[in-house]
Amino acid sequence: MLKSKILIISTMILFILSISAVNAENVTSSMVNDTVNNEFHVIDGKYLEYNNSENGKNLNDTSNVLYDGKDGSVLENKNSNDAIFKYDGNNTVVSKEKPKMNVIAEDSIIFGENLTVKVELPKDANPSWVLMSVGEIYYYVKIDDEGVSLWNMTGLEAGIQYIKIGYRGNNKYEAVEVFHTVNVIKANPNLNVFIKDVNYGENLTIYATLNGVNNTNLTGNVIVTINNKNYSVVVINGKGNVSADKLPAGLYNFSATWAGNDNYNGTNISGGFKINKIDSTIAINVEDIKVGENATIIVNLDSDATGNVTITLDNQNYTVAINEGQTIKVIGGLKAGTYDVFVKYIGDNNYNSAQNTTKFTVLKISDYNMDVTVPEFKEGVNSSVGVDLPKDAEGTVTVEIEGKKYTANIINGTAKVNIPGLGVGDYNITTTYSGDAKYVSMTKKGNITVIPNMDVNLYVDDVVMIYHDGTRLVAKLTDYQGRPIVNDIIYFTINGKTYAKTTDDNGTVSMGLNLDSKVYTATVSYNESEVYSKISKNVTVTINPTVISEDLVKMYQNDTRFYVKFTDSTGKALTKTTVKFNIHGVFYTKKTDKDGVADLGIMLRPGEYILTAYNPVTGEEKGFNITVKSLIVQSDLTKYYLNASKFQATIYDKNGSLAVGKNVTFNINGVFYTKTTDSNGVVSLAINLRPGEYIITTMYEGLAVGNNIVVLPTLVTRDLNMTYGDGSNFTAQTLDGQGKPLANQNVTFNINGVFYNKVTNDNGVASLTMRLMSGKYIITSYWNDFQTGNTIIIS
């Protein structure tokens, strides 16, 4: 292939005399008088080219042309087919004929195919050649003897290509030029994508090959789509690969696309591959346990396994969900024994099914506590050996002493084994627990000592009696076999005093109960000795009264009376018997009725009193609380002058109910006022008196009750003692109805016949400076319709 950036347009010039053409074959060109049998060419319309393979010089306008051995020179038109030169004094015109040139070539080819261009010229078109060019690519093609120039063009880019075909001409023919258009169609590439089947979890690689015409290796990016995700395979020199994401097991399709380039069409292909399931691993972990503990079964699978496993234990199936490759199942309530664990996994999208087995043992508990409690064994006394086991233990406990066995059932983890009385001495003891489904059997050995029995029995009962009926408190003391303990001391403690009594031949003692009627707690005790142990018991002594009544609460001067029943020491009523009462220092004599009942009217003023009733037969004196409630309930009152506070009293009728709508009389400062109670039984009286202390008397239903009323001034002044000219002030303070100072109040002072007006400050105080001569003065202060006088002494 020839390439040149110089476009050479060839012409053949015939030299013709002024009237006739000169044969071209007789024309030769020369340079510096050298004859060359060749041709010359017009170059760019300016120069003549001397075409010789030896020197290839450019001819200028002084070059000579030799014809038949005669010199001539080119005069003009050096760049045309009709050049004029001077020959023997004559002007000569050189001209050539235009050849017939036929171009034969395809109108379209596919990229990569050769384009055969055939140019047909006259057989005498030589010597010359044909110049073919596409863009800036040039092909110099020879012409054979038949006038044919044939050339296979290769490497034409896809698209519309314009081929310029030019015949350079010779000494006979002028140069000619034609164009041929050919459409180079894009070729189809060969795209192949291969994805190898892999097992789940293995790396996935996409391989791509891309070839063009004649297996030419192409370069580009192939987009492969798998599972809606695009992967770009960079293909260089026909090959490329890229790693893809790991995928779950299954069948997958893919599509691959290459967009093409300037010379190749884009292409799409599709295919498939498979991600194979893999065998899953399954490991079981379960440890031996003891009865009562929970069995924890841990199944470990591949970390991304999903679904459930089925655990079979003791003919029970448990389905457990897999979480991050593991399942945990806790099973309780297993009895002692060896268990088979069967675990089955059915697999999932990525893993095949799997199964495994293991064993574990549930052991009876052997490290439990069995506490044997042996009491103090005393001669001849039945005893119990206590055995404490776990709360859920079942079965029996057997105690063996001197070859004899004593058995008890376990209840709530405890057994009490009864042992009959033994003689004094030392014994071996063996305690055995039978065991059960949860606990292994256990045996403990020990020894006991039976000591002499120093226990005593103290027999004493509660006492219920009537005042001074002669009943005694009796106690009896015996040893553990019930034999009386004689000439020993028993102590009685009652009503804060202790009494010592000596047992008689029957072990018995007693004491009289000359106490007031009420309920007592008595302690009867025996102090230990070298032979016997100490003992103490508490009993209740109830002495019922022969003066029977209850405390009384009544309203002032209502009809309620105090009733008392009198009996003798046997409880028999004292009928028609004269009895006495004492209340508030006054004795009253009454006679009982047929039921032994006497009564007394209580006409005392409101208050609390003690009433004592005297039984003339038994001599019992018994006191009772008498409460006389007032019909008038009130309190003292302290108020400021002319404020809204009122004196109030709550009034009750003699039956204890509120006195509603009843008239009540008040007496204060010598004036009587009558007011009516409201719906709450409350009566009130406004107090508009001048400041001072008063007694108010409230009167209702014959009851008069007095209270203190204090009216505080709202204009507060004090006498003043001063020395002449010491600058002292006489002050007056104004207060509101709650006793709070009032500022900006006008207070008027009158002293020695002269009036002065002053305004109170923030503390409610108005001040008047005293400038009078020595002496004694009366000053009157006025405010809010209130006036008060004070003495001022100036010394």
PDB file of N, CA and C in Angstrom, residues 371-379 381-387 416-417 419 447-451:
ATOM      1  N   ASP A 371     -30.124 -33.380 106.573  1.00  0.00           N
ATOM      2  CA  ASP A 371     -29.837 -32.900 107.922  1.00  0.00           C
ATOM      3  C   ASP A 371     -30.636 -33.726 108.926  1.00  0.00           C
ATOM      4  N   VAL A 372     -29.926 -34.361 109.832  1.00  0.00           N
ATOM      5  CA  VAL A 372     -30.554 -35.177 110.869  1.00  0.00           C
ATOM      6  C   VAL A 372     -30.515 -34.388 112.174  1.00  0.00           C
ATOM      7  N   THR A 373     -31.669 -34.103 112.707  1.00  0.00           N
ATOM      8  CA  THR A 373     -31.768 -33.353 113.966  1.00  0.00           C
ATOM      9  C   THR A 373     -32.136 -34.314 115.094  1.00  0.00           C
ATOM     10  N   VAL A 374     -31.205 -34.486 116.009  1.00  0.00           N
ATOM     11  CA  VAL A 374     -31.427 -35.396 117.154  1.00  0.00           C
ATOM     12  C   VAL A 374     -31.703 -34.539 118.380  1.00  0.00           C
ATOM     13  N   PRO A 375     -32.867 -34.644 118.972  1.00  0.00           N
ATOM     14  CA  PRO A 375     -33.179 -33.842 120.159  1.00  0.00           C
ATOM     15  C   PRO A 375     -32.432 -34.367 121.391  1.00  0.00           C
ATOM     16  N   GLU A 376     -32.614 -33.666 122.474  1.00  0.00           N
ATOM     17  CA  GLU A 376     -32.081 -34.166 123.742  1.00  0.00           C
ATOM     18  C   GLU A 376     -32.952 -35.332 124.200  1.00  0.00           C
ATOM     19  N   PHE A 377     -32.314 -36.493 124.327  1.00  0.00           N
ATOM     20  CA  PHE A 377     -33.055 -37.672 124.761  1.00  0.00           C
ATOM     21  C   PHE A 377     -33.043 -37.711 126.279  1.00  0.00           C
ATOM     22  N   LYS A 378     -34.266 -37.722 126.812  1.00  0.00           N
ATOM     23  CA  LYS A 378     -34.396 -37.824 128.265  1.00  0.00           C
ATOM     24  C   LYS A 378     -34.996 -39.171 128.626  1.00  0.00           C
ATOM     25  N   GLU A 379     -34.600 -39.605 129.710  1.00  0.00           N
ATOM     26  CA  GLU A 379     -35.044 -40.902 130.227  1.00  0.00           C
ATOM     27  C   GLU A 379     -36.566 -40.995 130.199  1.00  0.00           C
ATOM     28  N   VAL A 381     -38.750 -40.557 127.928  1.00  0.00           N
ATOM     29  CA  VAL A 381     -39.548 -39.598 127.155  1.00  0.00           C
ATOM     30  C   VAL A 381     -39.498 -39.981 125.688  1.00  0.00           C
ATOM     31  N   ASN A 382     -40.675 -40.055 125.076  1.00  0.00           N
ATOM     32  CA  ASN A 382     -40.721 -40.285 123.628  1.00  0.00           C
ATOM     33  C   ASN A 382     -40.121 -39.082 122.915  1.00  0.00           C
ATOM     34  N   SER A 383     -39.313 -39.373 121.898  1.00  0.00           N
ATOM     35  CA  SER A 383     -38.657 -38.298 121.152  1.00  0.00           C
ATOM     36  C   SER A 383     -38.844 -38.516 119.661  1.00  0.00           C
ATOM     37  N   SER A 384     -38.552 -37.475 118.896  1.00  0.00           N
ATOM     38  CA  SER A 384     -38.638 -37.557 117.439  1.00  0.00           C
ATOM     39  C   SER A 384     -37.312 -37.134 116.833  1.00  0.00           C
ATOM     40  N   VAL A 385     -36.803 -37.958 115.926  1.00  0.00           N
ATOM     41  CA  VAL A 385     -35.612 -37.612 115.156  1.00  0.00           C
ATOM     42  C   VAL A 385     -36.099 -36.940 113.873  1.00  0.00           C
ATOM     43  N   GLY A 386     -35.668 -35.688 113.679  1.00  0.00           N
ATOM     44  CA  GLY A 386     -36.090 -34.946 112.487  1.00  0.00           C
ATOM     45  C   GLY A 386     -35.074 -35.089 111.369  1.00  0.00           C
ATOM     46  N   VAL A 387     -35.561 -35.332 110.167  1.00  0.00           N
ATOM     47  CA  VAL A 387     -34.694 -35.462 108.987  1.00  0.00           C
ATOM     48  C   VAL A 387     -35.210 -34.496 107.930  1.00  0.00           C
ATOM     49  N   LYS A 416     -40.333 -37.095 110.395  1.00  0.00           N
ATOM     50  CA  LYS A 416     -40.170 -37.131 111.843  1.00  0.00           C
ATOM     51  C   LYS A 416     -40.349 -38.576 112.283  1.00  0.00           C
ATOM     52  N   VAL A 417     -39.254 -39.147 112.737  1.00  0.00           N
ATOM     53  CA  VAL A 417     -39.266 -40.559 113.136  1.00  0.00           C
ATOM     54  C   VAL A 417     -39.422 -40.608 114.651  1.00  0.00           C
ATOM     55  N   ILE A 419     -39.364 -42.068 118.286  1.00  0.00           N
ATOM     56  CA  ILE A 419     -38.567 -43.035 119.038  1.00  0.00           C
ATOM     57  C   ILE A 419     -39.171 -43.147 120.439  1.00  0.00           C
ATOM     58  N   ASN A 447     -24.401 -41.036 117.232  1.00  0.00           N
ATOM     59  CA  ASN A 447     -24.717 -41.628 118.534  1.00  0.00           C
ATOM     60  C   ASN A 447     -25.490 -40.609 119.361  1.00  0.00           C
ATOM     61  N   ILE A 448     -26.230 -41.152 120.348  1.00  0.00           N
ATOM     62  CA  ILE A 448     -27.028 -40.318 121.222  1.00  0.00           C
ATOM     63  C   ILE A 448     -26.761 -40.732 122.670  1.00  0.00           C
ATOM     64  N   THR A 449     -27.029 -39.781 123.557  1.00  0.00           N
ATOM     65  CA  THR A 449     -26.934 -40.039 124.996  1.00  0.00           C
ATOM     66  C   THR A 449     -28.281 -39.724 125.629  1.00  0.00           C
ATOM     67  N   VAL A 450     -28.829 -40.704 126.351  1.00  0.00           N
ATOM     68  CA  VAL A 450     -30.091 -40.502 127.062  1.00  0.00           C
ATOM     69  C   VAL A 450     -29.743 -40.061 128.471  1.00  0.00           C
ATOM     70  N   ILE A 451     -30.164 -38.823 128.812  1.00  0.00           N
ATOM     71  CA  ILE A 451     -29.823 -38.252 130.117  1.00  0.00           C
ATOM     72  C   ILE A 451     -30.968 -38.491 131.102  1.00  0.00           C
TER      73      ILE A 451
END
